[in-house]
């Protein structure tokens, strides 16, 4: 399959690296408003430089858009309208209106639109999923040091949205209530946020996201009536503890680390995207899921503003 990457900055260059090496895929072109960067990455992976995203229409089967969020609509829309499959990095768009327009354009053309919620493809998350029957309480921590990128959006849309997407894929119930606080510290936007979600099922989810921490933490822990499932996204580690009730004696807790076959989530995400294009099916994280996570992120930031 012929592929291209638009936006080959911090993340886009990894998309380019993986597509250039993937069996059954060819990285035909890269495109970036920073022409030096475009030429550097193109030379590294034996691709051409496309000056204009429109020139990719008809020349490739699938495009990755890894430009800053503010430009996702303007970059991806002409491709979708021309019937080209697109994977757009998270968050899908700047606003729900833009997200709706992208989803509608993809559906109107019957073309694949995937969203880069990479944690869904984390092998530890995939291994945890079948163990989750009835989450009652979920705790998420996603903390990082101050970045030089993605400062055009609140930390909720940059970091917390990864956990929101995973939580929404774990808890099959509407959100009933939101308590949220967000604090701008080093930027005029929210740099650290804490949120408590209550789902109609009764499940409570606590999320903390920060881009002003000293250490890097990426964890999700799920408490169920008879088990505790903990995922370290960054280490790709999974721990499972179960409550065992025998016929006699007190209940016991048993468990520990579960072996996970480590793999690069971004590569799995791209493999799924290209397979979806090839097979004419929806990708694992379709546009609607990206829209769903964005909508919850928006509700959370609205709740933060109304609490001030
Ligand atoms: P970045 O600033 O490092 O890279 C963006 C690149 O896009 C730059 O090279 C820039 O020159 C180029 N660019 C900007 N506007 C363009 C346009 N209109 N056309 C072509 N090129 C353009 O940013 P980044 O950290 O790589 O983030 C890019 C996207 O990826 C964002 O949406 C971000 O949220 C997302 N992201 C996702 C993950 C993940 O885990 N899935 C991780 C990091 C970033």
Short mmCIF file of N, CA, C and O in Angstrom, two decimals, residues 79-183:
data_model
loop_
_atom_site.label_atom_id
_atom_site.label_comp_id
_atom_site.label_asym_id
_atom_site.label_seq_id
_atom_site.Cartn_x
_atom_site.Cartn_y
_atom_site.Cartn_z
N UNK A 79 -8.39 15.56 1.72
CA UNK A 79 -8.03 14.17 1.42
C UNK A 79 -9.25 13.26 1.55
O UNK A 79 -9.53 12.44 0.69
N UNK A 80 -9.99 13.42 2.67
CA UNK A 80 -11.18 12.60 2.88
C UNK A 80 -12.21 12.85 1.76
O UNK A 80 -12.81 11.92 1.23
N UNK A 81 -12.38 14.12 1.43
CA UNK A 81 -13.38 14.47 0.40
C UNK A 81 -13.00 13.89 -0.96
O UNK A 81 -13.86 13.64 -1.80
N UNK A 82 -11.69 13.65 -1.15
CA UNK A 82 -11.24 13.05 -2.41
C UNK A 82 -11.22 11.52 -2.32
O UNK A 82 -10.78 10.85 -3.25
N UNK A 83 -11.67 10.98 -1.17
CA UNK A 83 -11.77 9.52 -1.03
C UNK A 83 -10.48 8.85 -0.58
O UNK A 83 -10.31 7.64 -0.76
N UNK A 84 -9.56 9.60 0.03
CA UNK A 84 -8.31 9.01 0.53
C UNK A 84 -8.46 8.66 2.02
O UNK A 84 -8.92 9.49 2.80
N UNK A 85 -8.05 7.47 2.40
CA UNK A 85 -8.12 7.04 3.82
C UNK A 85 -7.10 7.83 4.63
O UNK A 85 -5.98 8.07 4.17
N UNK A 86 -7.52 8.23 5.84
CA UNK A 86 -6.65 9.08 6.66
C UNK A 86 -6.63 8.57 8.10
O UNK A 86 -7.68 8.24 8.66
N UNK A 87 -5.43 8.55 8.68
CA UNK A 87 -5.29 8.37 10.13
C UNK A 87 -4.89 9.75 10.67
O UNK A 87 -3.87 10.30 10.25
N UNK A 88 -5.72 10.30 11.56
CA UNK A 88 -5.44 11.62 12.13
C UNK A 88 -4.98 11.43 13.57
O UNK A 88 -5.62 10.71 14.34
N UNK A 89 -3.88 12.09 13.91
CA UNK A 89 -3.39 12.00 15.29
C UNK A 89 -4.44 12.55 16.28
O UNK A 89 -5.28 13.36 15.90
N UNK A 90 -4.36 12.10 17.52
CA UNK A 90 -5.27 12.61 18.55
C UNK A 90 -4.80 13.98 19.00
O UNK A 90 -3.58 14.24 18.92
N UNK A 91 -5.61 14.86 19.53
CA UNK A 91 -7.07 14.77 19.44
C UNK A 91 -7.54 14.99 18.00
O UNK A 91 -6.89 15.72 17.26
N UNK A 92 -8.65 14.34 17.66
CA UNK A 92 -9.13 14.34 16.27
C UNK A 92 -9.16 15.75 15.67
O UNK A 92 -8.79 15.94 14.52
N UNK A 93 -9.65 16.70 16.44
CA UNK A 93 -9.76 18.07 15.91
C UNK A 93 -9.80 19.05 17.07
O UNK A 93 -9.79 18.65 18.24
N UNK A 94 -9.87 20.32 16.72
CA UNK A 94 -9.87 21.38 17.74
C UNK A 94 -11.23 21.49 18.42
O UNK A 94 -11.32 21.78 19.60
N UNK A 95 -12.29 21.27 17.65
CA UNK A 95 -13.65 21.41 18.20
C UNK A 95 -14.50 20.22 17.77
O UNK A 95 -14.18 19.52 16.81
N UNK A 96 -15.64 20.06 18.47
CA UNK A 96 -16.57 18.99 18.10
C UNK A 96 -17.14 19.21 16.72
O UNK A 96 -17.38 18.27 15.96
N UNK A 97 -17.37 20.49 16.39
CA UNK A 97 -17.91 20.80 15.06
C UNK A 97 -16.93 20.32 13.97
O UNK A 97 -17.34 19.72 12.97
N UNK A 98 -15.64 20.56 14.19
CA UNK A 98 -14.64 20.11 13.21
C UNK A 98 -14.59 18.58 13.17
O UNK A 98 -14.48 17.99 12.10
N UNK A 99 -14.67 17.97 14.35
CA UNK A 99 -14.63 16.50 14.41
C UNK A 99 -15.82 15.91 13.66
O UNK A 99 -15.69 14.95 12.89
N UNK A 100 -17.01 16.52 13.86
CA UNK A 100 -18.20 16.04 13.16
C UNK A 100 -18.03 16.14 11.65
O UNK A 100 -18.44 15.24 10.90
N UNK A 101 -17.44 17.24 11.21
CA UNK A 101 -17.26 17.43 9.77
C UNK A 101 -16.33 16.36 9.20
O UNK A 101 -16.59 15.80 8.12
N UNK A 102 -15.28 16.02 9.94
CA UNK A 102 -14.33 15.00 9.46
C UNK A 102 -15.00 13.62 9.41
O UNK A 102 -14.87 12.88 8.43
N UNK A 103 -15.73 13.30 10.49
CA UNK A 103 -16.41 11.99 10.55
C UNK A 103 -17.44 11.89 9.43
O UNK A 103 -17.53 10.87 8.72
N UNK A 104 -18.20 12.96 9.22
CA UNK A 104 -19.24 12.94 8.19
C UNK A 104 -18.61 12.80 6.80
O UNK A 104 -19.13 12.05 5.95
N UNK A 105 -17.50 13.50 6.57
CA UNK A 105 -16.86 13.43 5.24
C UNK A 105 -16.37 12.01 4.96
O UNK A 105 -16.53 11.49 3.85
N UNK A 106 -15.80 11.36 5.99
CA UNK A 106 -15.30 9.99 5.80
C UNK A 106 -16.45 9.03 5.52
O UNK A 106 -16.39 8.19 4.61
N UNK A 107 -17.54 9.17 6.29
CA UNK A 107 -18.69 8.27 6.08
C UNK A 107 -19.33 8.51 4.72
O UNK A 107 -19.75 7.57 4.05
N UNK A 108 -19.41 9.79 4.30
CA UNK A 108 -20.04 10.11 3.01
C UNK A 108 -19.28 9.45 1.87
O UNK A 108 -19.87 9.01 0.89
N UNK A 109 -17.96 9.37 2.02
CA UNK A 109 -17.13 8.78 0.95
C UNK A 109 -16.90 7.28 1.17
O UNK A 109 -16.28 6.61 0.35
N UNK A 110 -17.34 6.77 2.34
CA UNK A 110 -17.11 5.36 2.65
C UNK A 110 -15.63 5.04 2.76
O UNK A 110 -15.17 3.97 2.36
N UNK A 111 -14.87 5.98 3.32
CA UNK A 111 -13.43 5.81 3.38
C UNK A 111 -12.99 5.74 4.85
O UNK A 111 -13.65 6.33 5.72
N UNK A 112 -11.90 5.01 5.12
CA UNK A 112 -11.47 4.81 6.51
C UNK A 112 -10.93 6.11 7.11
O UNK A 112 -10.11 6.79 6.50
N UNK A 113 -11.42 6.40 8.32
CA UNK A 113 -10.86 7.49 9.13
C UNK A 113 -10.50 6.88 10.47
O UNK A 113 -11.37 6.40 11.20
N UNK A 114 -9.20 6.85 10.77
CA UNK A 114 -8.73 6.32 12.06
C UNK A 114 -8.20 7.48 12.89
O UNK A 114 -7.79 8.51 12.35
N UNK A 115 -8.24 7.31 14.22
CA UNK A 115 -7.72 8.36 15.11
C UNK A 115 -6.59 7.76 15.94
O UNK A 115 -6.72 6.63 16.45
N UNK A 116 -5.52 8.54 16.11
CA UNK A 116 -4.31 8.01 16.74
C UNK A 116 -4.35 7.89 18.25
O UNK A 116 -3.47 8.42 18.93
N UNK A 117 -5.34 7.18 18.76
CA UNK A 117 -5.37 6.90 20.21
C UNK A 117 -4.50 5.65 20.45
O UNK A 117 -5.00 4.54 20.63
N UNK A 118 -3.22 5.90 20.48
CA UNK A 118 -2.22 4.83 20.44
C UNK A 118 -2.31 3.85 21.60
O UNK A 118 -1.98 2.67 21.45
N UNK A 119 -2.75 4.33 22.77
CA UNK A 119 -2.77 3.44 23.94
C UNK A 119 -3.70 2.25 23.74
O UNK A 119 -3.55 1.22 24.38
N UNK A 120 -4.69 2.37 22.85
CA UNK A 120 -5.56 1.21 22.59
C UNK A 120 -4.76 0.04 22.04
O UNK A 120 -5.19 -1.10 22.11
N UNK A 121 -3.60 0.38 21.44
CA UNK A 121 -2.79 -0.67 20.81
C UNK A 121 -1.63 -1.08 21.70
O UNK A 121 -0.78 -1.86 21.29
N UNK A 122 -1.61 -0.53 22.92
CA UNK A 122 -0.58 -0.91 23.89
C UNK A 122 -0.83 -2.38 24.28
O UNK A 122 -1.94 -2.73 24.69
N UNK A 123 0.16 -3.26 24.13
CA UNK A 123 -0.06 -4.68 24.41
C UNK A 123 -0.56 -4.93 25.85
O UNK A 123 -1.34 -5.87 26.07
N UNK A 124 -0.15 -4.08 26.81
CA UNK A 124 -0.60 -4.29 28.20
C UNK A 124 -2.09 -3.95 28.32
O UNK A 124 -2.83 -4.60 29.07
N UNK A 125 -2.55 -2.95 27.58
CA UNK A 125 -3.98 -2.60 27.59
C UNK A 125 -4.78 -3.73 26.93
O UNK A 125 -5.83 -4.15 27.42
N UNK A 126 -4.25 -4.22 25.82
CA UNK A 126 -4.94 -5.32 25.11
C UNK A 126 -5.03 -6.56 26.00
O UNK A 126 -6.06 -7.25 26.03
N UNK A 127 -3.97 -6.83 26.78
CA UNK A 127 -3.98 -8.01 27.66
C UNK A 127 -4.93 -7.80 28.83
O UNK A 127 -5.51 -8.77 29.35
N UNK A 128 -5.10 -6.55 29.27
CA UNK A 128 -5.99 -6.27 30.41
C UNK A 128 -7.46 -6.36 30.00
O UNK A 128 -8.31 -6.77 30.81
N UNK A 129 -7.77 -5.99 28.77
CA UNK A 129 -9.17 -5.83 28.36
C UNK A 129 -10.06 -7.06 28.66
O UNK A 129 -11.13 -6.92 29.24
N UNK A 130 -9.63 -8.28 28.31
CA UNK A 130 -10.51 -9.43 28.59
C UNK A 130 -10.72 -9.70 30.08
O UNK A 130 -11.61 -10.48 30.45
N UNK A 131 -9.90 -9.08 30.94
CA UNK A 131 -10.02 -9.31 32.39
C UNK A 131 -11.01 -8.35 33.04
O UNK A 131 -11.27 -8.41 34.24
N UNK A 132 -11.56 -7.43 32.24
CA UNK A 132 -12.40 -6.38 32.80
C UNK A 132 -13.87 -6.69 32.55
O UNK A 132 -14.36 -6.54 31.43
N UNK A 133 -14.56 -7.14 33.59
CA UNK A 133 -15.99 -7.47 33.45
C UNK A 133 -16.85 -6.35 34.01
O UNK A 133 -17.83 -5.94 33.38
N UNK A 134 -16.49 -5.84 35.19
CA UNK A 134 -17.35 -4.83 35.82
C UNK A 134 -16.51 -3.85 36.63
O UNK A 134 -16.49 -3.93 37.86
N UNK A 135 -15.82 -2.93 35.95
CA UNK A 135 -15.01 -1.97 36.69
C UNK A 135 -15.89 -1.13 37.62
O UNK A 135 -16.94 -0.65 37.20
N UNK A 136 -15.43 -0.99 38.88
CA UNK A 136 -16.19 -0.16 39.85
C UNK A 136 -15.47 1.15 40.11
O UNK A 136 -16.07 2.16 40.40
N UNK A 137 -14.14 1.10 40.02
CA UNK A 137 -13.34 2.28 40.31
C UNK A 137 -12.07 2.21 39.46
O UNK A 137 -11.43 1.16 39.39
N UNK A 138 -11.76 3.32 38.78
CA UNK A 138 -10.57 3.36 37.92
C UNK A 138 -9.75 4.59 38.29
O UNK A 138 -10.31 5.68 38.47
N UNK A 139 -8.45 4.40 38.39
CA UNK A 139 -7.55 5.49 38.75
C UNK A 139 -6.53 5.64 37.60
O UNK A 139 -5.89 4.66 37.24
N UNK A 140 -6.43 6.85 37.04
CA UNK A 140 -5.49 7.08 35.93
C UNK A 140 -4.51 8.19 36.29
O UNK A 140 -4.93 9.25 36.78
N UNK A 141 -3.25 7.96 36.03
CA UNK A 141 -2.22 8.98 36.21
C UNK A 141 -1.41 9.10 34.94
O UNK A 141 -0.85 8.10 34.47
N UNK A 142 -1.35 10.29 34.41
CA UNK A 142 -0.53 10.53 33.20
C UNK A 142 0.21 11.85 33.43
O UNK A 142 -0.32 12.94 33.25
N UNK A 143 1.44 11.72 33.90
CA UNK A 143 2.22 12.88 34.30
C UNK A 143 3.49 12.93 33.46
O UNK A 143 4.08 11.89 33.18
N UNK A 144 3.87 14.14 33.07
CA UNK A 144 5.10 14.27 32.30
C UNK A 144 5.79 15.58 32.60
O UNK A 144 5.21 16.48 33.23
N UNK A 145 7.03 15.68 32.12
CA UNK A 145 7.76 16.94 32.30
C UNK A 145 7.29 17.94 31.26
O UNK A 145 6.61 17.58 30.29
N UNK A 146 7.66 19.19 31.44
CA UNK A 146 7.15 20.25 30.57
C UNK A 146 7.65 20.05 29.14
O UNK A 146 8.86 19.95 28.91
N UNK A 147 6.73 20.00 28.16
CA UNK A 147 7.13 19.73 26.78
C UNK A 147 7.35 21.04 26.01
O UNK A 147 6.94 22.11 26.47
N UNK A 148 7.97 20.92 24.83
CA UNK A 148 8.09 22.12 23.99
C UNK A 148 7.09 22.04 22.84
O UNK A 148 7.18 22.76 21.87
N UNK A 149 6.15 21.11 22.95
CA UNK A 149 5.16 20.91 21.89
C UNK A 149 3.76 20.85 22.49
O UNK A 149 3.62 20.73 23.70
N UNK A 150 2.76 20.85 21.61
CA UNK A 150 1.35 20.67 21.99
C UNK A 150 0.90 21.68 23.05
O UNK A 150 -0.02 21.39 23.82
N UNK A 151 1.56 22.84 23.10
CA UNK A 151 1.16 23.84 24.09
C UNK A 151 0.00 24.68 23.54
O UNK A 151 -0.47 25.59 24.22
N UNK A 152 -0.43 24.35 22.30
CA UNK A 152 -1.59 25.04 21.74
C UNK A 152 -2.90 24.48 22.31
O UNK A 152 -3.97 25.00 22.02
N UNK A 153 -2.82 23.38 23.11
CA UNK A 153 -4.03 22.79 23.68
C UNK A 153 -3.84 22.53 25.18
O UNK A 153 -2.72 22.38 25.65
N UNK A 154 -4.98 22.48 25.92
CA UNK A 154 -4.94 22.16 27.35
C UNK A 154 -4.41 20.73 27.54
O UNK A 154 -4.57 19.88 26.65
N UNK A 155 -3.88 20.46 28.73
CA UNK A 155 -3.36 19.12 29.02
C UNK A 155 -4.46 18.05 28.92
O UNK A 155 -4.19 16.88 28.64
N UNK A 156 -5.70 18.47 29.11
CA UNK A 156 -6.82 17.52 28.99
C UNK A 156 -6.90 16.97 27.56
O UNK A 156 -7.13 15.77 27.35
N UNK A 157 -6.68 17.85 26.57
CA UNK A 157 -6.78 17.43 25.17
C UNK A 157 -5.48 16.78 24.69
O UNK A 157 -5.50 16.03 23.73
N UNK A 158 -4.38 17.10 25.37
CA UNK A 158 -3.10 16.54 24.92
C UNK A 158 -2.84 15.19 25.58
O UNK A 158 -2.64 14.18 24.90
N UNK A 159 -2.85 15.15 26.93
CA UNK A 159 -2.49 13.91 27.64
C UNK A 159 -3.70 13.13 28.15
O UNK A 159 -3.84 11.94 27.90
N UNK A 160 -4.60 13.83 28.89
CA UNK A 160 -5.69 13.09 29.52
C UNK A 160 -6.58 12.38 28.50
O UNK A 160 -7.17 11.34 28.78
N UNK A 161 -6.64 12.92 27.29
CA UNK A 161 -7.54 12.33 26.28
C UNK A 161 -7.16 10.87 25.96
O UNK A 161 -8.03 10.07 25.60
N UNK A 162 -5.89 10.51 26.14
CA UNK A 162 -5.49 9.11 25.96
C UNK A 162 -6.25 8.22 26.94
O UNK A 162 -6.79 7.17 26.58
N UNK A 163 -6.27 8.64 28.22
CA UNK A 163 -6.94 7.84 29.25
C UNK A 163 -8.46 7.90 29.08
O UNK A 163 -9.15 6.91 29.34
N UNK A 164 -8.97 9.06 28.65
CA UNK A 164 -10.42 9.16 28.44
C UNK A 164 -10.85 8.14 27.38
O UNK A 164 -11.86 7.44 27.55
N UNK A 165 -10.08 8.04 26.32
CA UNK A 165 -10.43 7.08 25.27
C UNK A 165 -10.37 5.65 25.80
O UNK A 165 -11.28 4.84 25.54
N UNK A 166 -9.33 5.32 26.56
CA UNK A 166 -9.21 3.96 27.09
C UNK A 166 -10.36 3.68 28.07
O UNK A 166 -11.00 2.61 28.01
N UNK A 167 -10.64 4.64 28.96
CA UNK A 167 -11.72 4.44 29.94
C UNK A 167 -13.06 4.24 29.22
O UNK A 167 -13.84 3.34 29.57
N UNK A 168 -13.32 5.05 28.19
CA UNK A 168 -14.59 4.91 27.46
C UNK A 168 -14.67 3.56 26.73
O UNK A 168 -15.78 3.06 26.48
N UNK A 169 -13.52 2.99 26.43
CA UNK A 169 -13.55 1.66 25.80
C UNK A 169 -13.68 0.55 26.85
O UNK A 169 -13.99 -0.59 26.52
N UNK A 170 -13.42 0.88 28.14
CA UNK A 170 -13.53 -0.10 29.24
C UNK A 170 -14.91 -0.08 29.89
O UNK A 170 -15.40 -1.10 30.37
N UNK A 171 -15.51 1.12 30.00
CA UNK A 171 -16.76 1.28 30.76
C UNK A 171 -17.91 1.53 29.78
O UNK A 171 -17.97 2.57 29.15
N UNK A 172 -18.79 0.56 29.70
CA UNK A 172 -19.88 0.65 28.72
C UNK A 172 -21.10 1.29 29.38
O UNK A 172 -22.09 0.62 29.70
N UNK A 173 -21.01 2.60 29.64
CA UNK A 173 -22.10 3.28 30.35
C UNK A 173 -21.93 4.78 30.11
O UNK A 173 -20.80 5.26 30.00
N UNK A 174 -23.04 5.54 30.06
CA UNK A 174 -22.90 6.99 29.87
C UNK A 174 -22.33 7.67 31.12
O UNK A 174 -22.51 7.20 32.24
N UNK A 175 -21.64 8.80 30.90
CA UNK A 175 -21.13 9.59 32.02
C UNK A 175 -22.30 10.34 32.65
O UNK A 175 -23.08 11.00 31.96
N UNK A 176 -22.42 10.22 34.00
CA UNK A 176 -23.55 10.85 34.70
C UNK A 176 -23.15 12.16 35.36
O UNK A 176 -23.96 13.08 35.48
N UNK A 177 -21.90 12.27 35.81
CA UNK A 177 -21.49 13.49 36.52
C UNK A 177 -19.99 13.71 36.38
O UNK A 177 -19.22 12.74 36.27
N UNK A 178 -19.61 14.98 36.39
CA UNK A 178 -18.18 15.34 36.25
C UNK A 178 -17.82 16.38 37.29
O UNK A 178 -18.49 17.40 37.40
N UNK A 179 -16.77 16.10 38.07
CA UNK A 179 -16.16 17.12 38.94
C UNK A 179 -14.75 17.32 38.40
O UNK A 179 -14.02 16.33 38.24
N UNK A 180 -14.38 18.56 38.14
CA UNK A 180 -13.07 18.75 37.51
C UNK A 180 -12.42 20.04 37.96
O UNK A 180 -13.09 21.04 38.19
N UNK A 181 -11.10 19.98 38.06
CA UNK A 181 -10.34 21.19 38.35
C UNK A 181 -9.11 21.19 37.45
O UNK A 181 -8.49 20.15 37.22
N UNK A 182 -8.81 22.37 36.89
CA UNK A 182 -7.65 22.50 36.02
C UNK A 182 -6.91 23.77 36.36
O UNK A 182 -7.53 24.79 36.64
N UNK A 183 -5.58 23.69 36.35
CA UNK A 183 -4.81 24.86 36.76
C UNK A 183 -3.77 25.20 35.68
O UNK A 183 -2.97 24.35 35.30
#
